[in-house]
Amino acid sequence: ASLTNTFKGQVVQATSSTNDTNQVIFRVGNANNPTVFYLFDKSARKLVKLAETRPWLKDLTIPKSQLITYKARDGQEISAVLTLPDGKSKNLPFVLLPHGGPHGPYDSLSGMDSDAKVLASHGYAVLQPNFRGSGGYGLPFEKSGFRKWGTTMIDDMTDGTMHLVKQGIVDKDRMCVYGGSYGGYAALQSVIREPDLYQCTIGFVGVYDLDMMLEKGDIPENQAGINYLNQVLPTGGERDLQSPVKNVSKIKVPVFIIQGEEDVRVPKEHAFALRAELEKRNMPYEWMMKSGEGHGFYKPENNVERWDAMIKFLDKHTQ
């Protein structure tokens, strides 16, 4: 309790201890404070800082994230993390940033999201909605997204965007979508379901072909994975209606596809399939594929290159 009081509003988590638990190592941080590791000695009642995870951020102003709620079109309350550029809160360019998963993960203030902070530090308002299907809000809420990847779940995200437009926080003529994994799927499906709402979209290691999910990648390699996909993916004709590669003709905005060449969760064939459909129709797109990277980029230099390219792409289409 004393540690929680010392670090008010931050997540305090024990990571290891001596056998007698007299000395315990804690990690402390949240969405607005980079994680720091401390050693607490119970008998000496002493707290010692061990290491900062991102010391290079110490002298920088980090855009603040906050938790908000809004009502979806059917009255369902949705929570979301909103990150704004420092000192700005009106008429901003905007990026909708749906999380991956989609079932189980959810966005909160417990940890720092690098994508949100990078985008906000370049002047963008960023919304990370916990749409239906997300974890953290009970099993019925999570199950309410099953088989509705491209319909109700997308509508919940759209309603979050429109909430910020109505509040005057974002400029409705300067809005894009970006996400990774399921978030990449949502980035494409959002501009398919709402073709006149956004100015551009970025898909990162995204799922674009729902049929392919049952054929390629590591999820369908075992029965548990197949059972999961059969439970959560749309079925029959709905699968085609909710599959981005089958609906590319509805896209009216430029697309940026980013992919790790060694991705086994969402293999590069998804990116190739989306690119082929765009090329078939002479539709504008940009492309980045990195060798040695998987489901997400892990080399700092590749993430810096990715963020640089994303900011240029977003700035081009929202200025």
PDB file of C-alpha atoms in Angstrom:
ATOM      1  CA  ALA A   1       0.000   0.000   0.000  1.00  0.00           C
ATOM      2  CA  SER A   2       2.838   2.418   0.838  1.00  0.00           C
ATOM      3  CA  LEU A   3       4.401   1.848  -2.612  1.00  0.00           C
ATOM      4  CA  THR A   4       1.051   2.451  -4.289  1.00  0.00           C
ATOM      5  CA  ASN A   5       0.768   5.726  -2.379  1.00  0.00           C
ATOM      6  CA  THR A   6       4.320   6.672  -3.352  1.00  0.00           C
ATOM      7  CA  PHE A   7       3.529   6.134  -7.036  1.00  0.00           C
ATOM      8  CA  LYS A   8      -0.049   7.404  -7.206  1.00  0.00           C
ATOM      9  CA  GLY A   9      -1.858   6.597 -10.443  1.00  0.00           C
ATOM     10  CA  GLN A  10       0.909   4.300 -11.669  1.00  0.00           C
ATOM     11  CA  VAL A  11       0.953   0.523 -11.999  1.00  0.00           C
ATOM     12  CA  VAL A  12       3.208  -1.053  -9.365  1.00  0.00           C
ATOM     13  CA  GLN A  13       4.093  -4.678 -10.111  1.00  0.00           C
ATOM     14  CA  ALA A  14       6.494  -7.054  -8.330  1.00  0.00           C
ATOM     15  CA  THR A  15       8.752  -8.816 -10.827  1.00  0.00           C
ATOM     16  CA  SER A  16      11.097 -10.827  -8.565  1.00  0.00           C
ATOM     17  CA  SER A  17      12.202 -11.229  -4.948  1.00  0.00           C
ATOM     18  CA  THR A  18      14.627 -12.973  -2.627  1.00  0.00           C
ATOM     19  CA  ASN A  19      13.399 -16.270  -1.127  1.00  0.00           C
ATOM     20  CA  ASP A  20      12.487 -14.564   2.147  1.00  0.00           C
ATOM     21  CA  THR A  21      10.773 -11.718   0.188  1.00  0.00           C
ATOM     22  CA  ASN A  22      12.777  -9.167   2.177  1.00  0.00           C
ATOM     23  CA  GLN A  23      14.044  -7.619  -1.059  1.00  0.00           C
ATOM     24  CA  VAL A  24      11.624  -7.182  -3.934  1.00  0.00           C
ATOM     25  CA  ILE A  25      12.113  -5.695  -7.405  1.00  0.00           C
ATOM     26  CA  PHE A  26       9.156  -3.664  -8.666  1.00  0.00           C
ATOM     27  CA  ARG A  27       8.354  -2.144 -12.015  1.00  0.00           C
ATOM     28  CA  VAL A  28       6.480   1.154 -11.908  1.00  0.00           C
ATOM     29  CA  GLY A  29       4.890   3.053 -14.788  1.00  0.00           C
ATOM     30  CA  ASN A  30       1.768   3.799 -16.796  1.00  0.00           C
ATOM     31  CA  ALA A  31       0.658   5.306 -20.102  1.00  0.00           C
ATOM     32  CA  ASN A  32       2.202   8.666 -19.215  1.00  0.00           C
ATOM     33  CA  ASN A  33       5.301   7.542 -17.298  1.00  0.00           C
ATOM     34  CA  PRO A  34       7.956   5.243 -18.771  1.00  0.00           C
ATOM     35  CA  THR A  35       8.582   2.110 -16.699  1.00  0.00           C
ATOM     36  CA  VAL A  36      11.237   2.347 -13.973  1.00  0.00           C
ATOM     37  CA  PHE A  37      12.592  -0.598 -11.933  1.00  0.00           C
ATOM     38  CA  TYR A  38      13.074  -0.228  -8.166  1.00  0.00           C
ATOM     39  CA  LEU A  39      14.513  -2.412  -5.403  1.00  0.00           C
ATOM     40  CA  PHE A  40      12.578  -2.290  -2.122  1.00  0.00           C
ATOM     41  CA  ASP A  41      14.280  -3.535   1.033  1.00  0.00           C
ATOM     42  CA  LYS A  42      11.568  -4.277   3.614  1.00  0.00           C
ATOM     43  CA  SER A  43      13.739  -4.504   6.706  1.00  0.00           C
ATOM     44  CA  ALA A  44      15.615  -1.292   5.880  1.00  0.00           C
ATOM     45  CA  ARG A  45      12.399   0.361   4.580  1.00  0.00           C
ATOM     46  CA  LYS A  46      14.482   1.595   1.672  1.00  0.00           C
ATOM     47  CA  LEU A  47      13.577   2.127  -1.990  1.00  0.00           C
ATOM     48  CA  VAL A  48      16.376   2.278  -4.573  1.00  0.00           C
ATOM     49  CA  LYS A  49      15.982   3.111  -8.262  1.00  0.00           C
ATOM     50  CA  LEU A  50      17.657   0.411 -10.388  1.00  0.00           C
ATOM     51  CA  ALA A  51      16.993   1.304 -14.018  1.00  0.00           C
ATOM     52  CA  GLU A  52      14.897   3.429 -16.347  1.00  0.00           C
ATOM     53  CA  THR A  53      13.549   1.667 -19.430  1.00  0.00           C
ATOM     54  CA  ARG A  54      13.451   4.794 -21.616  1.00  0.00           C
ATOM     55  CA  PRO A  55      15.908   7.315 -20.160  1.00  0.00           C
ATOM     56  CA  TRP A  56      16.009   9.229 -23.460  1.00  0.00           C
ATOM     57  CA  LEU A  57      12.451  10.435 -22.792  1.00  0.00           C
ATOM     58  CA  LYS A  58      13.366  12.046 -19.458  1.00  0.00           C
ATOM     59  CA  ASP A  59      13.810  15.574 -20.801  1.00  0.00           C
ATOM     60  CA  LEU A  60      11.057  15.404 -23.426  1.00  0.00           C
ATOM     61  CA  THR A  61       7.421  16.426 -23.098  1.00  0.00           C
ATOM     62  CA  ILE A  62       5.406  13.229 -23.526  1.00  0.00           C
ATOM     63  CA  PRO A  63       1.866  13.703 -24.898  1.00  0.00           C
ATOM     64  CA  LYS A  64      -0.681  12.791 -22.238  1.00  0.00           C
ATOM     65  CA  SER A  65      -3.117   9.886 -22.577  1.00  0.00           C
ATOM     66  CA  GLN A  66      -6.485   9.820 -20.815  1.00  0.00           C
ATOM     67  CA  LEU A  67      -9.405   7.411 -20.547  1.00  0.00           C
ATOM     68  CA  ILE A  68     -12.694   8.557 -22.067  1.00  0.00           C
ATOM     69  CA  THR A  69     -16.079   6.946 -22.686  1.00  0.00           C
ATOM     70  CA  TYR A  70     -18.626   7.443 -25.435  1.00  0.00           C
ATOM     71  CA  LYS A  71     -21.905   5.876 -26.511  1.00  0.00           C
ATOM     72  CA  ALA A  72     -22.064   3.657 -29.584  1.00  0.00           C
ATOM     73  CA  ARG A  73     -25.028   4.087 -31.938  1.00  0.00           C
ATOM     74  CA  ASP A  74     -27.070   1.428 -30.100  1.00  0.00           C
ATOM     75  CA  GLY A  75     -26.345   2.917 -26.662  1.00  0.00           C
ATOM     76  CA  GLN A  76     -23.488   0.595 -25.670  1.00  0.00           C
ATOM     77  CA  GLU A  77     -20.899   2.455 -23.620  1.00  0.00           C
ATOM     78  CA  ILE A  78     -17.394   2.173 -25.043  1.00  0.00           C
ATOM     79  CA  SER A  79     -14.188   3.130 -23.255  1.00  0.00           C
ATOM     80  CA  ALA A  80     -11.148   4.406 -25.135  1.00  0.00           C
ATOM     81  CA  VAL A  81      -7.717   5.899 -24.621  1.00  0.00           C
ATOM     82  CA  LEU A  82      -7.341   9.396 -26.081  1.00  0.00           C
ATOM     83  CA  THR A  83      -3.862  10.851 -26.568  1.00  0.00           C
ATOM     84  CA  LEU A  84      -3.526  14.519 -27.524  1.00  0.00           C
ATOM     85  CA  PRO A  85      -0.549  16.651 -28.579  1.00  0.00           C
ATOM     86  CA  ASP A  86       0.842  18.704 -25.718  1.00  0.00           C
ATOM     87  CA  GLY A  87      -1.270  21.806 -25.074  1.00  0.00           C
ATOM     88  CA  LYS A  88      -3.691  21.175 -27.963  1.00  0.00           C
ATOM     89  CA  SER A  89      -7.262  19.894 -27.889  1.00  0.00           C
ATOM     90  CA  LYS A  90      -9.245  21.453 -30.762  1.00  0.00           C
ATOM     91  CA  ASN A  91      -9.572  20.915 -34.516  1.00  0.00           C
ATOM     92  CA  LEU A  92      -6.676  18.446 -34.693  1.00  0.00           C
ATOM     93  CA  PRO A  93      -5.648  16.011 -37.413  1.00  0.00           C
ATOM     94  CA  PHE A  94      -6.621  12.548 -36.241  1.00  0.00           C
ATOM     95  CA  VAL A  95      -5.563   8.896 -36.284  1.00  0.00           C
ATOM     96  CA  LEU A  96      -7.926   6.109 -35.220  1.00  0.00           C
ATOM     97  CA  LEU A  97      -5.703   3.365 -33.737  1.00  0.00           C
ATOM     98  CA  PRO A  98      -7.584   0.094 -33.083  1.00  0.00           C
ATOM     99  CA  HIS A  99      -5.739  -2.583 -31.104  1.00  0.00           C
ATOM    100  CA  GLY A 100      -4.828  -6.054 -32.324  1.00  0.00           C
ATOM    101  CA  GLY A 101      -6.173  -9.354 -31.049  1.00  0.00           C
ATOM    102  CA  PRO A 102      -8.959  -8.603 -31.312  1.00  0.00           C
ATOM    103  CA  HIS A 103     -10.432 -10.812 -28.575  1.00  0.00           C
ATOM    104  CA  GLY A 104      -8.695 -10.538 -25.203  1.00  0.00           C
ATOM    105  CA  PRO A 105      -6.440  -7.492 -25.617  1.00  0.00           C
ATOM    106  CA  TYR A 106      -7.681  -4.028 -24.682  1.00  0.00           C
ATOM    107  CA  ASP A 107      -6.179  -0.549 -24.364  1.00  0.00           C
ATOM    108  CA  SER A 108      -5.756   1.058 -20.941  1.00  0.00           C
ATOM    109  CA  LEU A 109      -3.595   3.532 -19.036  1.00  0.00           C
ATOM    110  CA  SER A 110      -1.454   0.764 -17.515  1.00  0.00           C
ATOM    111  CA  GLY A 111       1.318   0.933 -20.133  1.00  0.00           C
ATOM    112  CA  MET A 112       2.813   3.325 -22.654  1.00  0.00           C
ATOM    113  CA  ASP A 113       1.827   2.818 -26.294  1.00  0.00           C
ATOM    114  CA  SER A 114       4.717   3.912 -28.532  1.00  0.00           C
ATOM    115  CA  ASP A 115       2.573   4.322 -31.655  1.00  0.00           C
ATOM    116  CA  ALA A 116       0.109   6.629 -29.893  1.00  0.00           C
ATOM    117  CA  LYS A 117       2.874   8.747 -28.350  1.00  0.00           C
ATOM    118  CA  VAL A 118       4.820   9.076 -31.631  1.00  0.00           C
ATOM    119  CA  LEU A 119       1.704  10.123 -33.560  1.00  0.00           C
ATOM    120  CA  ALA A 120       0.578  12.592 -30.870  1.00  0.00           C
ATOM    121  CA  SER A 121       4.061  14.100 -30.627  1.00  0.00           C
ATOM    122  CA  HIS A 122       3.709  14.920 -34.340  1.00  0.00           C
ATOM    123  CA  GLY A 123       0.452  16.801 -33.768  1.00  0.00           C
ATOM    124  CA  TYR A 124      -2.193  14.066 -34.149  1.00  0.00           C
ATOM    125  CA  ALA A 125      -5.061  13.269 -31.797  1.00  0.00           C
ATOM    126  CA  VAL A 126      -5.071   9.476 -31.365  1.00  0.00           C
ATOM    127  CA  LEU A 127      -8.043   7.344 -30.269  1.00  0.00           C
ATOM    128  CA  GLN A 128      -7.668   3.716 -29.157  1.00  0.00           C
ATOM    129  CA  PRO A 129     -11.205   2.380 -28.640  1.00  0.00           C
ATOM    130  CA  ASN A 130     -12.109  -0.760 -26.714  1.00  0.00           C
ATOM    131  CA  PHE A 131     -14.710  -1.812 -29.250  1.00  0.00           C
ATOM    132  CA  ARG A 132     -16.972  -4.817 -28.721  1.00  0.00           C
ATOM    133  CA  GLY A 133     -14.885  -7.976 -28.842  1.00  0.00           C
ATOM    134  CA  SER A 134     -12.128  -6.437 -26.701  1.00  0.00           C
ATOM    135  CA  GLY A 135     -11.064  -8.063 -23.443  1.00  0.00           C
ATOM    136  CA  GLY A 136     -11.186  -6.412 -20.049  1.00  0.00           C
ATOM    137  CA  TYR A 137     -14.945  -5.740 -19.921  1.00  0.00           C
ATOM    138  CA  GLY A 138     -16.360  -9.191 -19.251  1.00  0.00           C
ATOM    139  CA  LEU A 139     -16.962 -12.268 -21.374  1.00  0.00           C
ATOM    140  CA  PRO A 140     -20.361 -11.179 -22.804  1.00  0.00           C
ATOM    141  CA  PHE A 141     -18.761  -7.961 -24.106  1.00  0.00           C
ATOM    142  CA  GLU A 142     -15.887  -9.923 -25.661  1.00  0.00           C
ATOM    143  CA  LYS A 143     -18.221 -12.497 -27.231  1.00  0.00           C
ATOM    144  CA  SER A 144     -20.452  -9.748 -28.639  1.00  0.00           C
ATOM    145  CA  GLY A 145     -17.728  -9.125 -31.219  1.00  0.00           C
ATOM    146  CA  PHE A 146     -17.523 -12.745 -32.402  1.00  0.00           C
ATOM    147  CA  ARG A 147     -18.236 -13.003 -36.173  1.00  0.00           C
ATOM    148  CA  LYS A 148     -18.652  -9.213 -36.329  1.00  0.00           C
ATOM    149  CA  TRP A 149     -15.050  -8.256 -37.084  1.00  0.00           C
ATOM    150  CA  GLY A 150     -16.021  -6.025 -39.993  1.00  0.00           C
ATOM    151  CA  THR A 151     -19.451  -4.801 -38.875  1.00  0.00           C
ATOM    152  CA  THR A 152     -20.355  -4.001 -35.229  1.00  0.00           C
ATOM    153  CA  MET A 153     -16.721  -3.785 -34.148  1.00  0.00           C
ATOM    154  CA  ILE A 154     -15.951  -1.288 -36.927  1.00  0.00           C
ATOM    155  CA  ASP A 155     -19.128   0.681 -36.118  1.00  0.00           C
ATOM    156  CA  ASP A 156     -17.940   1.043 -32.508  1.00  0.00           C
ATOM    157  CA  MET A 157     -14.685   2.548 -33.803  1.00  0.00           C
ATOM    158  CA  THR A 158     -16.522   4.855 -36.221  1.00  0.00           C
ATOM    159  CA  ASP A 159     -18.728   6.074 -33.372  1.00  0.00           C
ATOM    160  CA  GLY A 160     -15.599   6.958 -31.394  1.00  0.00           C
ATOM    161  CA  THR A 161     -14.297   8.987 -34.328  1.00  0.00           C
ATOM    162  CA  MET A 162     -17.612  10.815 -34.659  1.00  0.00           C
ATOM    163  CA  HIS A 163     -17.703  11.485 -30.899  1.00  0.00           C
ATOM    164  CA  LEU A 164     -14.409  13.398 -31.210  1.00  0.00           C
ATOM    165  CA  VAL A 165     -15.677  15.261 -34.296  1.00  0.00           C
ATOM    166  CA  LYS A 166     -18.792  16.361 -32.388  1.00  0.00           C
ATOM    167  CA  GLN A 167     -16.623  17.489 -29.460  1.00  0.00           C
ATOM    168  CA  GLY A 168     -14.598  19.674 -31.830  1.00  0.00           C
ATOM    169  CA  ILE A 169     -11.398  17.859 -30.861  1.00  0.00           C
ATOM    170  CA  VAL A 170     -10.663  16.578 -34.371  1.00  0.00           C
ATOM    171  CA  ASP A 171     -11.047  18.037 -37.859  1.00  0.00           C
ATOM    172  CA  LYS A 172     -13.377  15.779 -39.884  1.00  0.00           C
ATOM    173  CA  ASP A 173     -11.438  16.592 -43.063  1.00  0.00           C
ATOM    174  CA  ARG A 174      -8.085  15.395 -41.653  1.00  0.00           C
ATOM    175  CA  MET A 175      -8.650  11.855 -40.392  1.00  0.00           C
ATOM    176  CA  CYS A 176      -6.860   8.563 -41.071  1.00  0.00           C
ATOM    177  CA  VAL A 177      -6.810   5.039 -39.617  1.00  0.00           C
ATOM    178  CA  TYR A 178      -3.779   2.965 -38.608  1.00  0.00           C
ATOM    179  CA  GLY A 179      -3.456  -0.379 -36.855  1.00  0.00           C
ATOM    180  CA  GLY A 180      -1.472  -3.611 -36.575  1.00  0.00           C
ATOM    181  CA  SER A 181      -2.636  -7.230 -36.870  1.00  0.00           C
ATOM    182  CA  TYR A 182      -6.436  -7.132 -36.325  1.00  0.00           C
ATOM    183  CA  GLY A 183      -5.906  -3.364 -36.109  1.00  0.00           C
ATOM    184  CA  GLY A 184      -4.507  -3.530 -39.649  1.00  0.00           C
ATOM    185  CA  TYR A 185      -7.620  -5.391 -40.717  1.00  0.00           C
ATOM    186  CA  ALA A 186      -9.746  -2.702 -39.028  1.00  0.00           C
ATOM    187  CA  ALA A 187      -7.744   0.058 -40.735  1.00  0.00           C
ATOM    188  CA  LEU A 188      -8.703  -1.347 -44.155  1.00  0.00           C
ATOM    189  CA  GLN A 189     -12.221  -2.395 -43.206  1.00  0.00           C
ATOM    190  CA  SER A 190     -12.924   1.094 -41.780  1.00  0.00           C
ATOM    191  CA  VAL A 191     -12.252   2.767 -45.142  1.00  0.00           C
ATOM    192  CA  ILE A 192     -14.336   0.076 -46.861  1.00  0.00           C
ATOM    193  CA  ARG A 193     -17.314   0.400 -44.496  1.00  0.00           C
ATOM    194  CA  GLU A 194     -16.989   4.216 -44.294  1.00  0.00           C
ATOM    195  CA  PRO A 195     -15.471   5.163 -47.683  1.00  0.00           C
ATOM    196  CA  ASP A 196     -16.092   8.913 -47.278  1.00  0.00           C
ATOM    197  CA  LEU A 197     -15.014   9.359 -43.652  1.00  0.00           C
ATOM    198  CA  TYR A 198     -11.214   9.084 -43.700  1.00  0.00           C
ATOM    199  CA  GLN A 199      -8.448  10.530 -45.877  1.00  0.00           C
ATOM    200  CA  CYS A 200      -6.005   7.583 -45.748  1.00  0.00           C
ATOM    201  CA  THR A 201      -5.285   4.249 -44.088  1.00  0.00           C
ATOM    202  CA  ILE A 202      -2.232   2.301 -42.891  1.00  0.00           C
ATOM    203  CA  GLY A 203      -2.248  -1.466 -42.377  1.00  0.00           C
ATOM    204  CA  PHE A 204       0.657  -2.959 -40.381  1.00  0.00           C
ATOM    205  CA  VAL A 205       1.072  -6.778 -40.407  1.00  0.00           C
ATOM    206  CA  GLY A 206      -2.660  -6.800 -41.050  1.00  0.00           C
ATOM    207  CA  VAL A 207      -5.191  -9.538 -41.773  1.00  0.00           C
ATOM    208  CA  TYR A 208      -6.775  -8.747 -45.149  1.00  0.00           C
ATOM    209  CA  ASP A 209      -8.131 -12.107 -46.324  1.00  0.00           C
ATOM    210  CA  LEU A 210     -10.328 -13.921 -43.785  1.00  0.00           C
ATOM    211  CA  ASP A 211     -10.343 -17.174 -45.783  1.00  0.00           C
ATOM    212  CA  MET A 212      -6.544 -17.142 -45.758  1.00  0.00           C
ATOM    213  CA  MET A 213      -6.591 -17.060 -41.944  1.00  0.00           C
ATOM    214  CA  LEU A 214      -7.842 -20.645 -42.012  1.00  0.00           C
ATOM    215  CA  GLU A 215      -5.162 -21.720 -44.492  1.00  0.00           C
ATOM    216  CA  LYS A 216      -1.904 -19.939 -43.671  1.00  0.00           C
ATOM    217  CA  GLY A 217       0.013 -18.838 -40.589  1.00  0.00           C
ATOM    218  CA  ASP A 218       0.502 -20.462 -37.191  1.00  0.00           C
ATOM    219  CA  ILE A 219      -3.074 -20.164 -35.885  1.00  0.00           C
ATOM    220  CA  PRO A 220      -4.572 -22.998 -38.017  1.00  0.00           C
ATOM    221  CA  GLU A 221      -1.569 -25.265 -37.328  1.00  0.00           C
ATOM    222  CA  ASN A 222      -3.370 -26.924 -34.412  1.00  0.00           C
ATOM    223  CA  GLN A 223      -6.945 -27.839 -33.576  1.00  0.00           C
ATOM    224  CA  ALA A 224      -7.264 -25.218 -30.843  1.00  0.00           C
ATOM    225  CA  GLY A 225      -6.398 -22.505 -33.367  1.00  0.00           C
ATOM    226  CA  ILE A 226      -8.887 -23.870 -35.902  1.00  0.00           C
ATOM    227  CA  ASN A 227     -11.595 -24.039 -33.219  1.00  0.00           C
ATOM    228  CA  TYR A 228     -10.864 -20.418 -32.262  1.00  0.00           C
ATOM    229  CA  LEU A 229     -11.105 -19.179 -35.849  1.00  0.00           C
ATOM    230  CA  ASN A 230     -14.344 -21.099 -36.425  1.00  0.00           C
ATOM    231  CA  GLN A 231     -15.769 -19.467 -33.314  1.00  0.00           C
ATOM    232  CA  VAL A 232     -14.806 -15.841 -34.053  1.00  0.00           C
ATOM    233  CA  LEU A 233     -14.635 -15.406 -37.837  1.00  0.00           C
ATOM    234  CA  PRO A 234     -17.714 -14.502 -39.912  1.00  0.00           C
ATOM    235  CA  THR A 235     -19.204 -17.463 -41.776  1.00  0.00           C
ATOM    236  CA  GLY A 236     -20.769 -18.041 -45.193  1.00  0.00           C
ATOM    237  CA  GLY A 237     -21.430 -14.979 -47.329  1.00  0.00           C
ATOM    238  CA  GLU A 238     -20.719 -12.700 -44.370  1.00  0.00           C
ATOM    239  CA  ARG A 239     -17.056 -13.706 -44.522  1.00  0.00           C
ATOM    240  CA  ASP A 240     -16.693 -12.290 -48.037  1.00  0.00           C
ATOM    241  CA  LEU A 241     -18.562  -9.111 -47.052  1.00  0.00           C
ATOM    242  CA  GLN A 242     -16.187  -8.615 -44.101  1.00  0.00           C
ATOM    243  CA  SER A 243     -12.963  -9.553 -45.930  1.00  0.00           C
ATOM    244  CA  PRO A 244     -10.966  -6.490 -47.121  1.00  0.00           C
ATOM    245  CA  VAL A 245      -9.440  -8.196 -50.197  1.00  0.00           C
ATOM    246  CA  LYS A 246     -12.938  -8.956 -51.477  1.00  0.00           C
ATOM    247  CA  ASN A 247     -14.047  -5.307 -51.131  1.00  0.00           C
ATOM    248  CA  VAL A 248     -11.084  -3.268 -52.362  1.00  0.00           C
ATOM    249  CA  SER A 249     -13.268  -1.604 -55.015  1.00  0.00           C
ATOM    250  CA  LYS A 250     -15.011   0.353 -52.220  1.00  0.00           C
ATOM    251  CA  ILE A 251     -11.771   2.031 -51.090  1.00  0.00           C
ATOM    252  CA  LYS A 252     -11.463   5.688 -52.097  1.00  0.00           C
ATOM    253  CA  VAL A 253      -8.295   6.700 -50.202  1.00  0.00           C
ATOM    254  CA  PRO A 254      -4.542   6.001 -50.408  1.00  0.00           C
ATOM    255  CA  VAL A 255      -3.328   2.876 -48.596  1.00  0.00           C
ATOM    256  CA  PHE A 256       0.055   2.245 -46.920  1.00  0.00           C
ATOM    257  CA  ILE A 257       0.898  -1.463 -46.419  1.00  0.00           C
ATOM    258  CA  ILE A 258       3.657  -2.340 -43.900  1.00  0.00           C
ATOM    259  CA  GLN A 259       4.700  -5.959 -43.381  1.00  0.00           C
ATOM    260  CA  GLY A 260       7.341  -8.137 -41.729  1.00  0.00           C
ATOM    261  CA  GLU A 261       8.676 -10.671 -44.218  1.00  0.00           C
ATOM    262  CA  GLU A 262       9.052 -13.430 -41.610  1.00  0.00           C
ATOM    263  CA  ASP A 263       5.614 -12.961 -40.018  1.00  0.00           C
ATOM    264  CA  VAL A 264       4.153 -16.387 -39.172  1.00  0.00           C
ATOM    265  CA  ARG A 265       1.041 -15.108 -37.366  1.00  0.00           C
ATOM    266  CA  VAL A 266      -0.212 -13.066 -40.342  1.00  0.00           C
ATOM    267  CA  PRO A 267       1.986 -14.188 -43.257  1.00  0.00           C
ATOM    268  CA  LYS A 268       3.131 -11.784 -45.980  1.00  0.00           C
ATOM    269  CA  GLU A 269       0.670 -13.395 -48.405  1.00  0.00           C
ATOM    270  CA  HIS A 270      -2.025 -11.186 -46.826  1.00  0.00           C
ATOM    271  CA  ALA A 271      -0.075  -8.064 -47.812  1.00  0.00           C
ATOM    272  CA  PHE A 272       0.634  -9.445 -51.292  1.00  0.00           C
ATOM    273  CA  ALA A 273      -3.066 -10.245 -51.810  1.00  0.00           C
ATOM    274  CA  LEU A 274      -4.118  -6.714 -50.819  1.00  0.00           C
ATOM    275  CA  ARG A 275      -1.433  -5.160 -53.011  1.00  0.00           C
ATOM    276  CA  ALA A 276      -2.520  -7.272 -56.000  1.00  0.00           C
ATOM    277  CA  GLU A 277      -6.128  -6.104 -55.650  1.00  0.00           C
ATOM    278  CA  LEU A 278      -5.040  -2.460 -55.428  1.00  0.00           C
ATOM    279  CA  GLU A 279      -2.744  -2.788 -58.452  1.00  0.00           C
ATOM    280  CA  LYS A 280      -5.491  -4.476 -60.459  1.00  0.00           C
ATOM    281  CA  ARG A 281      -7.538  -1.299 -60.075  1.00  0.00           C
ATOM    282  CA  ASN A 282      -4.639   1.186 -60.385  1.00  0.00           C
ATOM    283  CA  MET A 283      -5.368   2.405 -56.849  1.00  0.00           C
ATOM    284  CA  PRO A 284      -2.726   4.442 -54.958  1.00  0.00           C
ATOM    285  CA  TYR A 285      -0.706   2.658 -52.301  1.00  0.00           C
ATOM    286  CA  GLU A 286       2.676   2.752 -50.584  1.00  0.00           C
ATOM    287  CA  TRP A 287       4.644  -0.324 -49.538  1.00  0.00           C
ATOM    288  CA  MET A 288       7.180  -1.279 -46.869  1.00  0.00           C
ATOM    289  CA  MET A 289       8.330  -4.843 -46.247  1.00  0.00           C
ATOM    290  CA  LYS A 290      11.212  -5.598 -43.895  1.00  0.00           C
ATOM    291  CA  SER A 291      13.238  -8.808 -43.948  1.00  0.00           C
ATOM    292  CA  GLY A 292      14.138 -10.242 -40.550  1.00  0.00           C
ATOM    293  CA  GLU A 293      10.939  -8.868 -39.028  1.00  0.00           C
ATOM    294  CA  GLY A 294       7.882 -10.849 -37.965  1.00  0.00           C
ATOM    295  CA  HIS A 295       4.499  -9.921 -36.508  1.00  0.00           C
ATOM    296  CA  GLY A 296       5.551  -6.405 -35.585  1.00  0.00           C
ATOM    297  CA  PHE A 297       8.944  -4.713 -35.960  1.00  0.00           C
ATOM    298  CA  TYR A 298      11.509  -5.302 -33.234  1.00  0.00           C
ATOM    299  CA  LYS A 299      14.652  -3.589 -34.538  1.00  0.00           C
ATOM    300  CA  PRO A 300      14.692   0.053 -33.368  1.00  0.00           C
ATOM    301  CA  GLU A 301      15.980   1.295 -36.728  1.00  0.00           C
ATOM    302  CA  ASN A 302      13.076  -0.372 -38.545  1.00  0.00           C
ATOM    303  CA  ASN A 303      10.519   1.145 -36.195  1.00  0.00           C
ATOM    304  CA  VAL A 304      12.082   4.588 -36.651  1.00  0.00           C
ATOM    305  CA  GLU A 305      11.957   4.139 -40.437  1.00  0.00           C
ATOM    306  CA  ARG A 306       8.347   2.936 -40.183  1.00  0.00           C
ATOM    307  CA  TRP A 307       7.288   5.903 -38.036  1.00  0.00           C
ATOM    308  CA  ASP A 308       9.083   8.374 -40.324  1.00  0.00           C
ATOM    309  CA  ALA A 309       7.332   6.929 -43.393  1.00  0.00           C
ATOM    310  CA  MET A 310       3.967   6.855 -41.599  1.00  0.00           C
ATOM    311  CA  ILE A 311       4.211  10.502 -40.492  1.00  0.00           C
ATOM    312  CA  LYS A 312       5.118  11.591 -44.036  1.00  0.00           C
ATOM    313  CA  PHE A 313       2.180   9.587 -45.427  1.00  0.00           C
ATOM    314  CA  LEU A 314      -0.261  10.956 -42.838  1.00  0.00           C
ATOM    315  CA  ASP A 315       0.971  14.547 -43.228  1.00  0.00           C
ATOM    316  CA  LYS A 316       0.614  14.292 -47.012  1.00  0.00           C
ATOM    317  CA  HIS A 317      -3.011  13.245 -46.781  1.00  0.00           C
ATOM    318  CA  THR A 318      -4.188  15.372 -43.853  1.00  0.00           C
ATOM    319  CA  GLN A 319      -2.651  18.792 -44.617  1.00  0.00           C
TER     320      GLN A 319
END
